[in-house]
mmCIF file with all atom_site columns, N, CA and C in Angstrom:
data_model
loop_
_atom_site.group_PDB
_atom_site.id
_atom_site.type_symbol
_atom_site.label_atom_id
_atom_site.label_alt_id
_atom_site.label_comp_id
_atom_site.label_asym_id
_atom_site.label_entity_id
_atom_site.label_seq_id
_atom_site.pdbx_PDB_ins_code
_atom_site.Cartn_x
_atom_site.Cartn_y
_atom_site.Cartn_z
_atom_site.occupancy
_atom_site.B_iso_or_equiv
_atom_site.pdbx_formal_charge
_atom_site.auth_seq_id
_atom_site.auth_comp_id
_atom_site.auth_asym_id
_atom_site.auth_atom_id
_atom_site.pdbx_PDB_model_num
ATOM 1   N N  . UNK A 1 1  ? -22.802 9.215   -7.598  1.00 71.00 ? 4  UNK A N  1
ATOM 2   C CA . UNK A 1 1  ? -22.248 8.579   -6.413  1.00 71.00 ? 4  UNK A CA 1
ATOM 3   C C  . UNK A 1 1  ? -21.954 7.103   -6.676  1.00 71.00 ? 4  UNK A C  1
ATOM 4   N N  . UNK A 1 2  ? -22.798 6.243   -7.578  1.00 85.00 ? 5  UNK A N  1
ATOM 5   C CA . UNK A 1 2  ? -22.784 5.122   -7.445  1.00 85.00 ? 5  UNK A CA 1
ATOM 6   C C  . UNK A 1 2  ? -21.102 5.122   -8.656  1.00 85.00 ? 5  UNK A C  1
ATOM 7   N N  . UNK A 1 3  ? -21.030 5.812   -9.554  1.00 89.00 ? 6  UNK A N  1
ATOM 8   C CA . UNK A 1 3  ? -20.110 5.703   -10.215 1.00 89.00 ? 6  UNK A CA 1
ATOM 9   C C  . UNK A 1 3  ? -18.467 5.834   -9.624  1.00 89.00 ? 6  UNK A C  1
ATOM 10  N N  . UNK A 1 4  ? -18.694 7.032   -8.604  1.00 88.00 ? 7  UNK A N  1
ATOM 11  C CA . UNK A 1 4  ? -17.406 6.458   -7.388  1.00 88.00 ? 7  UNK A CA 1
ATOM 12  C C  . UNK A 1 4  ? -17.549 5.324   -6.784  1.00 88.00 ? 7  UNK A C  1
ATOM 13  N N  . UNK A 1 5  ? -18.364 4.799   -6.301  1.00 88.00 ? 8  UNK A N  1
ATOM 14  C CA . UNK A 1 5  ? -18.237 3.518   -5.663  1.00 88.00 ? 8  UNK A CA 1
ATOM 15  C C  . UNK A 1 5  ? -17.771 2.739   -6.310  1.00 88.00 ? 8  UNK A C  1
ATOM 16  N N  . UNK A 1 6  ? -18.182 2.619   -7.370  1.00 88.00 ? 9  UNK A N  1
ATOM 17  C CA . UNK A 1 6  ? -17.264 1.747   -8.817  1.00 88.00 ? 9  UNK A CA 1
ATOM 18  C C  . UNK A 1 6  ? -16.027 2.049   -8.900  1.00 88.00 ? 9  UNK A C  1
ATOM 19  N N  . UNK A 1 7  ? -15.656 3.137   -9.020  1.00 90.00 ? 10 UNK A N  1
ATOM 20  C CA . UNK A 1 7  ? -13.933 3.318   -9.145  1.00 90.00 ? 10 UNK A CA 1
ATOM 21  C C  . UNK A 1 7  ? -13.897 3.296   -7.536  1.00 90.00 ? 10 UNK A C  1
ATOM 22  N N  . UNK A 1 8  ? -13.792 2.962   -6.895  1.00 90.00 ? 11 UNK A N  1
ATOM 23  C CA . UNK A 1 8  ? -13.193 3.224   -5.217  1.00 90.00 ? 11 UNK A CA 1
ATOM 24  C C  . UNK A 1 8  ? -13.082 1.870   -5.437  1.00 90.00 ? 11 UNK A C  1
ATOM 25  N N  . UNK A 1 9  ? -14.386 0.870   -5.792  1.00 90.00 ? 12 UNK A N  1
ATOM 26  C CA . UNK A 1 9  ? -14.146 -0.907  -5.353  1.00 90.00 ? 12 UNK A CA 1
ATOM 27  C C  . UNK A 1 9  ? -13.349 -1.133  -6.733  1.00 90.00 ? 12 UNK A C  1
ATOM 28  N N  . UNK A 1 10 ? -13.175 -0.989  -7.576  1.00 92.00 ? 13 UNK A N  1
ATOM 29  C CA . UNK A 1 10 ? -11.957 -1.376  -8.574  1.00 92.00 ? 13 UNK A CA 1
ATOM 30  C C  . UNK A 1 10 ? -10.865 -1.081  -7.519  1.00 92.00 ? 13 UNK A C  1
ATOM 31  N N  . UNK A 1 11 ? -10.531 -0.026  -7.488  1.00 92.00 ? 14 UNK A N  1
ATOM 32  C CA . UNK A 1 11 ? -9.024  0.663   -7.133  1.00 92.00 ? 14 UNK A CA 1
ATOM 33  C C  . UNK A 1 11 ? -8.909  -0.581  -5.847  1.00 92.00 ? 14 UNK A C  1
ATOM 34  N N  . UNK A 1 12 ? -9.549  -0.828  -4.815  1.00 92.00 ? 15 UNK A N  1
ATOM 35  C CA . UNK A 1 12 ? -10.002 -1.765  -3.671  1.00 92.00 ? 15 UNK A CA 1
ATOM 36  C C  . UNK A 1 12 ? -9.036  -3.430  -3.947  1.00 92.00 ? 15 UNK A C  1
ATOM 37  N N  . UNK A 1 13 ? -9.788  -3.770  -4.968  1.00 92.00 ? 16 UNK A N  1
ATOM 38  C CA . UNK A 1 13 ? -9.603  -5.034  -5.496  1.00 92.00 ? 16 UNK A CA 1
ATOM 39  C C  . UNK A 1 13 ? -8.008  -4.654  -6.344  1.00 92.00 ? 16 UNK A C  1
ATOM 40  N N  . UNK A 1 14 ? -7.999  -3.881  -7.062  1.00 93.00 ? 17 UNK A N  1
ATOM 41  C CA . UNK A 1 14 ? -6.624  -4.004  -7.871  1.00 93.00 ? 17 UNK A CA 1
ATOM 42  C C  . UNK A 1 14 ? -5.455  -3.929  -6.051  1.00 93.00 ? 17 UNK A C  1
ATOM 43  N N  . UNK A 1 15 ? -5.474  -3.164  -5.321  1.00 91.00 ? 18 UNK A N  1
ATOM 44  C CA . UNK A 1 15 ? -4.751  -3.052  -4.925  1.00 91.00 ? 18 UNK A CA 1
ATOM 45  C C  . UNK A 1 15 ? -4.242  -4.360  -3.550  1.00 91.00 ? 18 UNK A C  1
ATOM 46  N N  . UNK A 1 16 ? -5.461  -4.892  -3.580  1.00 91.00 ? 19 UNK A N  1
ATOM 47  C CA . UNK A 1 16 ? -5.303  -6.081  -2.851  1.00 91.00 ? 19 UNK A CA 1
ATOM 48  C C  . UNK A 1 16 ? -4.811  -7.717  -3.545  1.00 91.00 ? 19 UNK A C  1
ATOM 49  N N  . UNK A 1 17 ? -5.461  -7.406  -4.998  1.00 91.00 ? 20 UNK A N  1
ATOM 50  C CA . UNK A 1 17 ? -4.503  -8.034  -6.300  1.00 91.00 ? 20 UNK A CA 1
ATOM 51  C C  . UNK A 1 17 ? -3.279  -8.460  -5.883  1.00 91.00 ? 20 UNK A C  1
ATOM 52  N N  . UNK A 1 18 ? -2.185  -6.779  -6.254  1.00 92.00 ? 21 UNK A N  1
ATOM 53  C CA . UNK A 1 18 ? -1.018  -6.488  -5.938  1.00 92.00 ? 21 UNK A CA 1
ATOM 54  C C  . UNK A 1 18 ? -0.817  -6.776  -5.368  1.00 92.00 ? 21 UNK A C  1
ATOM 55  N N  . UNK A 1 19 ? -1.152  -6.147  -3.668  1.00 89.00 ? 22 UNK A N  1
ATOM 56  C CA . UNK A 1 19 ? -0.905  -6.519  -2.504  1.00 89.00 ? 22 UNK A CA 1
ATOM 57  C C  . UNK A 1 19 ? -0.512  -8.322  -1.954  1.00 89.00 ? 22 UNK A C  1
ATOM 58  N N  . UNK A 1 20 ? -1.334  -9.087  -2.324  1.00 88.00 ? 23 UNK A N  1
ATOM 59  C CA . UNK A 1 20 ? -1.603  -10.717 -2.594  1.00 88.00 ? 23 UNK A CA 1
ATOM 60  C C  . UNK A 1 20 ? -0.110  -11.799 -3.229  1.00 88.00 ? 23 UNK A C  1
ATOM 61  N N  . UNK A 1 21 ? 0.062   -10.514 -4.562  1.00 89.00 ? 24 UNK A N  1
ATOM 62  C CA . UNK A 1 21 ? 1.080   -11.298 -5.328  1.00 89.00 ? 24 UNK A CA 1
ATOM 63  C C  . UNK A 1 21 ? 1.895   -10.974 -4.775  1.00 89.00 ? 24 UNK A C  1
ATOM 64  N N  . UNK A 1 22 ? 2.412   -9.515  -4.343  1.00 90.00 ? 25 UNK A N  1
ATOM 65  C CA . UNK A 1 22 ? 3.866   -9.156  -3.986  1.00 90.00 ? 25 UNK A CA 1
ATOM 66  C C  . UNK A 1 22 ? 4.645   -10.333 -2.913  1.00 90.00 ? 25 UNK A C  1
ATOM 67  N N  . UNK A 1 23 ? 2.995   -10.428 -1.711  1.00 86.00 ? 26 UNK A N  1
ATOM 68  C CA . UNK A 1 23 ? 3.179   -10.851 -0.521  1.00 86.00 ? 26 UNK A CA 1
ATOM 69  C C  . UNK A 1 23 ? 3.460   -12.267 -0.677  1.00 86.00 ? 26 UNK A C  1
ATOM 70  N N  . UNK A 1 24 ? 3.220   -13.347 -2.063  1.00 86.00 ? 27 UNK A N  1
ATOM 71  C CA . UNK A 1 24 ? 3.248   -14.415 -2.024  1.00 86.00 ? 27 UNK A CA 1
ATOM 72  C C  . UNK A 1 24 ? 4.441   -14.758 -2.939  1.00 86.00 ? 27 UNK A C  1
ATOM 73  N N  . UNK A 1 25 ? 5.023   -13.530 -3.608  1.00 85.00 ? 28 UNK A N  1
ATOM 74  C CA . UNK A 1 25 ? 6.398   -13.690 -4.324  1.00 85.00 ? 28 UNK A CA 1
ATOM 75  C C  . UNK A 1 25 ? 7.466   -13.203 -3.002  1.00 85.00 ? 28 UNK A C  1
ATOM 76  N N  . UNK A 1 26 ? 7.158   -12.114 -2.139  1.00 82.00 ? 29 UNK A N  1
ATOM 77  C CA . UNK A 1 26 ? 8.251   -12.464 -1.034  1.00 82.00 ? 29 UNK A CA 1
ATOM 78  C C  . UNK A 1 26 ? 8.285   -13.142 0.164   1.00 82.00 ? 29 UNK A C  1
ATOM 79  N N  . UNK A 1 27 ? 7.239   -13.967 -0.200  1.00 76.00 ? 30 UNK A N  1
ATOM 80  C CA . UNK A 1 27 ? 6.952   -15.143 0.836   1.00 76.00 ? 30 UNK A CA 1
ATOM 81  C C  . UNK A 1 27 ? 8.363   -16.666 0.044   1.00 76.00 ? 30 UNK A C  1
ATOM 82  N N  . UNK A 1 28 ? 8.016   -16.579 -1.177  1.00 77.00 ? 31 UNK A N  1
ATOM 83  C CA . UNK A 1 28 ? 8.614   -17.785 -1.889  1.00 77.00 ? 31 UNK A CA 1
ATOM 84  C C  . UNK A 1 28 ? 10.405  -17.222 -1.702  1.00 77.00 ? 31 UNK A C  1
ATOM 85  N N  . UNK A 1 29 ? 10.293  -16.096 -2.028  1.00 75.00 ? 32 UNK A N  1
ATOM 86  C CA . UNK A 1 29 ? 12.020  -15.906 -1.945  1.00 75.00 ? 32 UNK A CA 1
ATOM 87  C C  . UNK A 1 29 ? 12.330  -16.001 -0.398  1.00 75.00 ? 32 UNK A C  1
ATOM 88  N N  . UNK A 1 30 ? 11.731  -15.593 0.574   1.00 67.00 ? 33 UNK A N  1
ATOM 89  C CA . UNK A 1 30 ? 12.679  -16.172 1.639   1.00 67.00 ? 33 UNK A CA 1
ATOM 90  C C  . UNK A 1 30 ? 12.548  -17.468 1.998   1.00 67.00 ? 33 UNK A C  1
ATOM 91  N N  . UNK A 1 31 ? 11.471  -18.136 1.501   1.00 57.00 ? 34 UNK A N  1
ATOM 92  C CA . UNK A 1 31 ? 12.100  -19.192 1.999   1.00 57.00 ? 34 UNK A CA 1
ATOM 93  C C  . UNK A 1 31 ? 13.161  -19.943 1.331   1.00 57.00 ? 34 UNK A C  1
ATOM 94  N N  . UNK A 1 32 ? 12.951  -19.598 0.052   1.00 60.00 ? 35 UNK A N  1
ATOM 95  C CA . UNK A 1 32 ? 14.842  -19.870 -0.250  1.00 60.00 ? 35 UNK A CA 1
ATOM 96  C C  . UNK A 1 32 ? 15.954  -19.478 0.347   1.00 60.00 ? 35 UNK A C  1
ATOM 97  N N  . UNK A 1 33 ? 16.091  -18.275 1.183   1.00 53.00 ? 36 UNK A N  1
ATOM 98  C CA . UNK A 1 33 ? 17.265  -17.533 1.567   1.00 53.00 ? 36 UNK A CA 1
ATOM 99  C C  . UNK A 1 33 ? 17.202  -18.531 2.807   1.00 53.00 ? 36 UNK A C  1
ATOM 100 N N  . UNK A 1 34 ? 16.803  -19.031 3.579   1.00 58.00 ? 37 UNK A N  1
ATOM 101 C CA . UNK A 1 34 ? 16.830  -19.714 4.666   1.00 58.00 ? 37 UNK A CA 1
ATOM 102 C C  . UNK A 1 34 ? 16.669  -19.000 5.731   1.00 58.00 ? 37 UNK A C  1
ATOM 103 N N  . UNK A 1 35 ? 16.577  -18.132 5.922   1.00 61.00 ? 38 UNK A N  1
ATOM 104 C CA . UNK A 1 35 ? 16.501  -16.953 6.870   1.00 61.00 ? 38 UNK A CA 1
ATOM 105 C C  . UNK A 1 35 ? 15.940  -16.136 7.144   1.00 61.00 ? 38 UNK A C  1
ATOM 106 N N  . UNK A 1 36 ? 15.167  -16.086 8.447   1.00 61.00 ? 39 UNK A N  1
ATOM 107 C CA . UNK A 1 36 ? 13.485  -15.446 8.555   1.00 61.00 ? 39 UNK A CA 1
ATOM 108 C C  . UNK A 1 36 ? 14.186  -14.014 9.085   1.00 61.00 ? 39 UNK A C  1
ATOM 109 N N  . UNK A 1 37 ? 15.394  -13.846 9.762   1.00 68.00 ? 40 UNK A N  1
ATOM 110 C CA . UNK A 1 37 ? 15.617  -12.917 10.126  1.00 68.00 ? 40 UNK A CA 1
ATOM 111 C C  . UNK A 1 37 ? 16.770  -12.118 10.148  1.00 68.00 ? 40 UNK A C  1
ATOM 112 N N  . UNK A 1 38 ? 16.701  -11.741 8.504   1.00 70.00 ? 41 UNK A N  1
ATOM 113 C CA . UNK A 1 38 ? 18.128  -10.735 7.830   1.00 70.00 ? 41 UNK A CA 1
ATOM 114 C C  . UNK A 1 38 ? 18.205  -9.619  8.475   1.00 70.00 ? 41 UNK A C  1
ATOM 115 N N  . UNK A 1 39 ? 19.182  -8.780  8.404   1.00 76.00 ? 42 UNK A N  1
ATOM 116 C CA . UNK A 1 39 ? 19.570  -7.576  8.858   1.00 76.00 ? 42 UNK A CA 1
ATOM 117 C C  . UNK A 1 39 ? 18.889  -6.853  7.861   1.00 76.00 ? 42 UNK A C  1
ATOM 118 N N  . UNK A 1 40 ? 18.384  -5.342  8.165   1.00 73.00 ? 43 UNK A N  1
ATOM 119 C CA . UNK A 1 40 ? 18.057  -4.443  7.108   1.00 73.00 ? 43 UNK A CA 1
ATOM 120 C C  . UNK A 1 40 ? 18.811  -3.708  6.609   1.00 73.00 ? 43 UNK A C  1
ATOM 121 N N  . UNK A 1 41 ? 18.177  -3.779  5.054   1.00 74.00 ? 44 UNK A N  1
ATOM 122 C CA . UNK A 1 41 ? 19.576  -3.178  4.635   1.00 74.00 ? 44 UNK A CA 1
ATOM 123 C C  . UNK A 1 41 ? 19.305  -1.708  4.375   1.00 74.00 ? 44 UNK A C  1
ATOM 124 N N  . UNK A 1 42 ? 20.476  -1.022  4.009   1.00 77.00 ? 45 UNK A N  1
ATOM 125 C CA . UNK A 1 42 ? 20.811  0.679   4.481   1.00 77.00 ? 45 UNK A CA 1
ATOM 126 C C  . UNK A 1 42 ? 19.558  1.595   3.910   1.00 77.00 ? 45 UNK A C  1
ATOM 127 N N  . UNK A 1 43 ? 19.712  1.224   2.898   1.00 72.00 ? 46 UNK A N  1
ATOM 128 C CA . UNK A 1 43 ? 17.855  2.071   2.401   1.00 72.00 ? 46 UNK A CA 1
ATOM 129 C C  . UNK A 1 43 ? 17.036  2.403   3.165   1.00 72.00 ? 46 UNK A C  1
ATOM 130 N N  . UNK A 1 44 ? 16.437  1.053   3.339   1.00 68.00 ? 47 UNK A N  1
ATOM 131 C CA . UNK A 1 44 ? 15.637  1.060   4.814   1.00 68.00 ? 47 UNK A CA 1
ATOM 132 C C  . UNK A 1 44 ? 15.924  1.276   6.089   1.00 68.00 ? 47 UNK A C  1
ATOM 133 N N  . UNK A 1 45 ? 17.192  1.749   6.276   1.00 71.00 ? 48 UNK A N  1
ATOM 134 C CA . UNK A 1 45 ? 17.440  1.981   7.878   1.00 71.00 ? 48 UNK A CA 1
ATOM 135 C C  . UNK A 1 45 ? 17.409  3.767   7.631   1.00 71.00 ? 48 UNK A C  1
ATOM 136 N N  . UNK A 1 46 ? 17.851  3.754   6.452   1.00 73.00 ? 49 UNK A N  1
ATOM 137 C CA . UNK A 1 46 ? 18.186  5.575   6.466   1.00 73.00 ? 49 UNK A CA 1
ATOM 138 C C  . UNK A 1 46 ? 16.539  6.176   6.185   1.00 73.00 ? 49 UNK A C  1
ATOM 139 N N  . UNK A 1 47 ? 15.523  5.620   5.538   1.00 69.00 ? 50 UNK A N  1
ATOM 140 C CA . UNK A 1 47 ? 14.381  5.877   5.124   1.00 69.00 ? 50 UNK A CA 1
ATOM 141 C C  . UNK A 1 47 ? 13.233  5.041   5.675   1.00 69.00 ? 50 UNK A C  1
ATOM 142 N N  . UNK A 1 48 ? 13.122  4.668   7.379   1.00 67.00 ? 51 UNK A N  1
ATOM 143 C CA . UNK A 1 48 ? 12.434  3.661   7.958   1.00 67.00 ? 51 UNK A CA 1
ATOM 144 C C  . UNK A 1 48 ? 10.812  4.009   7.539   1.00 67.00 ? 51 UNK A C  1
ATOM 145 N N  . UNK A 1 49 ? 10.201  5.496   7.518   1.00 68.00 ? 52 UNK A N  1
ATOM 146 C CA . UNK A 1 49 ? 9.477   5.579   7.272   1.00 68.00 ? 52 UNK A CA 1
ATOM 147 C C  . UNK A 1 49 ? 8.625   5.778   6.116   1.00 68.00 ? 52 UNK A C  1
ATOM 148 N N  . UNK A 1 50 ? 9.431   6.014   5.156   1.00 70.00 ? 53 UNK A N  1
ATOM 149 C CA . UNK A 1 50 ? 9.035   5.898   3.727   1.00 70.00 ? 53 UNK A CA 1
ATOM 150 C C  . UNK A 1 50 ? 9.254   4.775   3.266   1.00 70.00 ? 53 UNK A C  1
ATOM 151 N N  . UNK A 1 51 ? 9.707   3.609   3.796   1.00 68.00 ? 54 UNK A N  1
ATOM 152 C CA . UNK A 1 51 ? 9.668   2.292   3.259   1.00 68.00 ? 54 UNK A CA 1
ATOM 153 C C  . UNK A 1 51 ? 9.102   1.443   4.167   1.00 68.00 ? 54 UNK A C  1
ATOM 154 N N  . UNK A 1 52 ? 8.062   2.061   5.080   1.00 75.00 ? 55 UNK A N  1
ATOM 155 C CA . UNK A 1 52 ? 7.247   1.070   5.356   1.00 75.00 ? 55 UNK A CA 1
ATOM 156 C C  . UNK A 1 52 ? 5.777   1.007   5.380   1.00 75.00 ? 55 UNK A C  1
ATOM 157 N N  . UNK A 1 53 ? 5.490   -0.101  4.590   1.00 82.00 ? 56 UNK A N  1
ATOM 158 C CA . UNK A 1 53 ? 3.758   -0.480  4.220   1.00 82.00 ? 56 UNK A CA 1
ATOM 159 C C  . UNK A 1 53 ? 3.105   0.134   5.068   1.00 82.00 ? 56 UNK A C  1
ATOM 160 N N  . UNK A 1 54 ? 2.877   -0.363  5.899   1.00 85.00 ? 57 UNK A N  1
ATOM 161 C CA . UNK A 1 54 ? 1.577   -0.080  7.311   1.00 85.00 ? 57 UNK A CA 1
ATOM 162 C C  . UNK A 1 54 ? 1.703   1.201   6.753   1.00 85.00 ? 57 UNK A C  1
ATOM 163 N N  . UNK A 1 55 ? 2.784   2.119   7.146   1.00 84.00 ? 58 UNK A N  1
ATOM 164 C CA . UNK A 1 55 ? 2.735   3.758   7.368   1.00 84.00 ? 58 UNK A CA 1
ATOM 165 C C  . UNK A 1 55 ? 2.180   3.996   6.634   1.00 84.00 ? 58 UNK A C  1
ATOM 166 N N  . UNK A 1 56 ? 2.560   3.999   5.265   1.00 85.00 ? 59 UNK A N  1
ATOM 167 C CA . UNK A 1 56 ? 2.573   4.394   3.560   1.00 85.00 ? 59 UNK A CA 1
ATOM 168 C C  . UNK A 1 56 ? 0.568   4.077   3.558   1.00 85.00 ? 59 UNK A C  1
ATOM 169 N N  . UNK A 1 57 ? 0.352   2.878   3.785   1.00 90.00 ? 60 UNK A N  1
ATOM 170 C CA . UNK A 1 57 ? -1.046  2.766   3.817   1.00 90.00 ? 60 UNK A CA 1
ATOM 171 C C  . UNK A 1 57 ? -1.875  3.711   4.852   1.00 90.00 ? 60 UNK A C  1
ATOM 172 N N  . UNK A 1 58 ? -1.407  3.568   5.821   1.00 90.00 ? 61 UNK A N  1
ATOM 173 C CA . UNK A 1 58 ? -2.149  5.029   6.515   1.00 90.00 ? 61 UNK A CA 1
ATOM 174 C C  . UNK A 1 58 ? -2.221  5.741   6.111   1.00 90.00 ? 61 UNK A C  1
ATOM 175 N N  . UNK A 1 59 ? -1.168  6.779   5.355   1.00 90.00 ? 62 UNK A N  1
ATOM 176 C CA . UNK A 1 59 ? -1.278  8.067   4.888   1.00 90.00 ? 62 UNK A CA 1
ATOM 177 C C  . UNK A 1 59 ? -1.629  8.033   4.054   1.00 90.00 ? 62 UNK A C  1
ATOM 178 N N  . UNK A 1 60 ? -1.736  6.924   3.036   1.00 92.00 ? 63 UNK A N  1
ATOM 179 C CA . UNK A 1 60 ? -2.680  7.158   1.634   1.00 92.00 ? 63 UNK A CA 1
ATOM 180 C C  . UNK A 1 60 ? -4.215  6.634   1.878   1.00 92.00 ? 63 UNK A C  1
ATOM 181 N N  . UNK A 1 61 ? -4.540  6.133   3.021   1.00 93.00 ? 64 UNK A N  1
ATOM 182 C CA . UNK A 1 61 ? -5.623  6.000   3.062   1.00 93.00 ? 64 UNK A CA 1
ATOM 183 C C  . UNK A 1 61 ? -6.367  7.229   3.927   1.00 93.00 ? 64 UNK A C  1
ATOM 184 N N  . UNK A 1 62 ? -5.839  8.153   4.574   1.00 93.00 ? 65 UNK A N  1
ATOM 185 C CA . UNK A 1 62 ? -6.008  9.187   5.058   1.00 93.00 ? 65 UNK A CA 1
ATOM 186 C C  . UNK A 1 62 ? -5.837  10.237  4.300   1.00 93.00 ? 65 UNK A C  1
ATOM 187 N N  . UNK A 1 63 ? -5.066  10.496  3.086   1.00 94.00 ? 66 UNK A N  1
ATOM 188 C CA . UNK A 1 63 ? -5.511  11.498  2.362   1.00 94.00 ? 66 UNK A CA 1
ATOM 189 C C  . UNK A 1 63 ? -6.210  10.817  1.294   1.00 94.00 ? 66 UNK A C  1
ATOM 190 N N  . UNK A 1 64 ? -6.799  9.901   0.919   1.00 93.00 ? 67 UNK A N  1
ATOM 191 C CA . UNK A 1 64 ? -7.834  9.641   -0.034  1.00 93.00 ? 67 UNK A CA 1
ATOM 192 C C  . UNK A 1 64 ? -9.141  9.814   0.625   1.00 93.00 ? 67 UNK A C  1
ATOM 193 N N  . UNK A 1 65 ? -9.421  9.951   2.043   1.00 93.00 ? 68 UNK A N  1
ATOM 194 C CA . UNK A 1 65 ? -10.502 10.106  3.042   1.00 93.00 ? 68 UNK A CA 1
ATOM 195 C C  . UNK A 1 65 ? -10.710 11.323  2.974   1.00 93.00 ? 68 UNK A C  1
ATOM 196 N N  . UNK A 1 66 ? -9.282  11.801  3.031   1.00 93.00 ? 69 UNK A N  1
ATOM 197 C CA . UNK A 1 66 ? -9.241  14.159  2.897   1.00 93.00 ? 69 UNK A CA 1
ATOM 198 C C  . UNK A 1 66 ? -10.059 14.515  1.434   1.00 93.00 ? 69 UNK A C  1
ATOM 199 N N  . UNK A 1 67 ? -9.220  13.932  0.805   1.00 93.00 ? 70 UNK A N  1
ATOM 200 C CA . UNK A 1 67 ? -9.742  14.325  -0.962  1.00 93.00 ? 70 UNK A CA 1
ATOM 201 C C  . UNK A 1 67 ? -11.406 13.832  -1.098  1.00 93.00 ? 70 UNK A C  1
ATOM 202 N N  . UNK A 1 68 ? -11.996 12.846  -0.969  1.00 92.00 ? 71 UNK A N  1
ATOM 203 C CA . UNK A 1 68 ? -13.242 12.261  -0.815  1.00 92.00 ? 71 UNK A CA 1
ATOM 204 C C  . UNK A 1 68 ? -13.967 13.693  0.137   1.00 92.00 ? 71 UNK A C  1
ATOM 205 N N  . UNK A 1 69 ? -13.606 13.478  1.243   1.00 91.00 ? 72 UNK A N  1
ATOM 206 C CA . UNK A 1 69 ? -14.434 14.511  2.159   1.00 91.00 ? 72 UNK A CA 1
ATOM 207 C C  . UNK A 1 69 ? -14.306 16.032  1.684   1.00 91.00 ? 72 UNK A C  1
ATOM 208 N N  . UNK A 1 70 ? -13.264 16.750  0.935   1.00 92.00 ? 73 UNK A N  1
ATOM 209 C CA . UNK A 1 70 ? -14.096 18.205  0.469   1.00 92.00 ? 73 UNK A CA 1
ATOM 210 C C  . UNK A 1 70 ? -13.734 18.018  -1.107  1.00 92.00 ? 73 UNK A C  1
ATOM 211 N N  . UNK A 1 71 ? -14.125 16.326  -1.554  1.00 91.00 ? 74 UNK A N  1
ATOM 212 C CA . UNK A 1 71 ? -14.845 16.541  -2.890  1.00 91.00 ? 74 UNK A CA 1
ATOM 213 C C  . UNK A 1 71 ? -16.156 16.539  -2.649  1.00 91.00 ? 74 UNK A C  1
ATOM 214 N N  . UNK A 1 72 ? -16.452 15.647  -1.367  1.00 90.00 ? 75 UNK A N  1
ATOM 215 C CA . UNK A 1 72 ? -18.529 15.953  -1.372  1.00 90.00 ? 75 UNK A CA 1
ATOM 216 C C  . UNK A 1 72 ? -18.917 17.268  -0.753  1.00 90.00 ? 75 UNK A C  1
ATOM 217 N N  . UNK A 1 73 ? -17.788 17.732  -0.087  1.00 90.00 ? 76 UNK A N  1
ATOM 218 C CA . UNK A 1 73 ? -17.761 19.118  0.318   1.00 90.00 ? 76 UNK A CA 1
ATOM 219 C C  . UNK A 1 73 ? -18.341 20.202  -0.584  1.00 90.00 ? 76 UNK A C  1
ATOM 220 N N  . UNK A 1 74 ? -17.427 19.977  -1.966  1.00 91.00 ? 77 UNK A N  1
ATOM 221 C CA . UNK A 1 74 ? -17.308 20.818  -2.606  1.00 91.00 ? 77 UNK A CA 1
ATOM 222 C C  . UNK A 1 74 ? -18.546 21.062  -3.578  1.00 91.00 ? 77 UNK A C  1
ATOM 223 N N  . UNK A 1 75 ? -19.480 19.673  -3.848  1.00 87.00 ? 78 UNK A N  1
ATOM 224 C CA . UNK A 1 75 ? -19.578 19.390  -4.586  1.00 87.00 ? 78 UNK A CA 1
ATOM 225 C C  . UNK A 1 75 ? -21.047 19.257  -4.235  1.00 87.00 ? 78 UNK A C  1
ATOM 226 N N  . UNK A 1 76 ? -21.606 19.813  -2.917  1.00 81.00 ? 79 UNK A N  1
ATOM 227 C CA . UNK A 1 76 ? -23.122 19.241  -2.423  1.00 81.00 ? 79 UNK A CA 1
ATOM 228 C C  . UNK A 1 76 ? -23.311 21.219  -1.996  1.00 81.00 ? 79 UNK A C  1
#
């Protein structure tokens, strides 16, 4: 058990890493563009829900909760 906790708080930290840089490299590009409030472009209008964070984090944090719960399922 303690050895998942180890890979769960790695995976934790790497992804808040990421999360950190992305958010502070598209923090720096708009403020070059001058403009807090662009139009979206077609990708994202045709695919609103597969291109957006919040969602994407729900559902992967809800099936990593599924997989966790009938691996101790499986496994006790």
């Amino acid at each position: 058990m303690a050895q998942l906790t180890f890979v769960l708080s790695i995976i934790a930290v790497f992804i808040i890493v990421v999360g950190g840089v992305y958010t502070y490299r598209l923090g720096r590009q708009q403020k070059w563009q001058g403009e807090l409030d662009a139009p979206l472009p077609e990708k994202v209008q045709e695919h609103a829900y597969l291109r957006n964070p919040v969602f994407l984090a729900y559902v992967l944090a809800g099936l990593l909760a599924v997989i966790v719960i009938f691996y101790l399922a499986l496994r006790y």
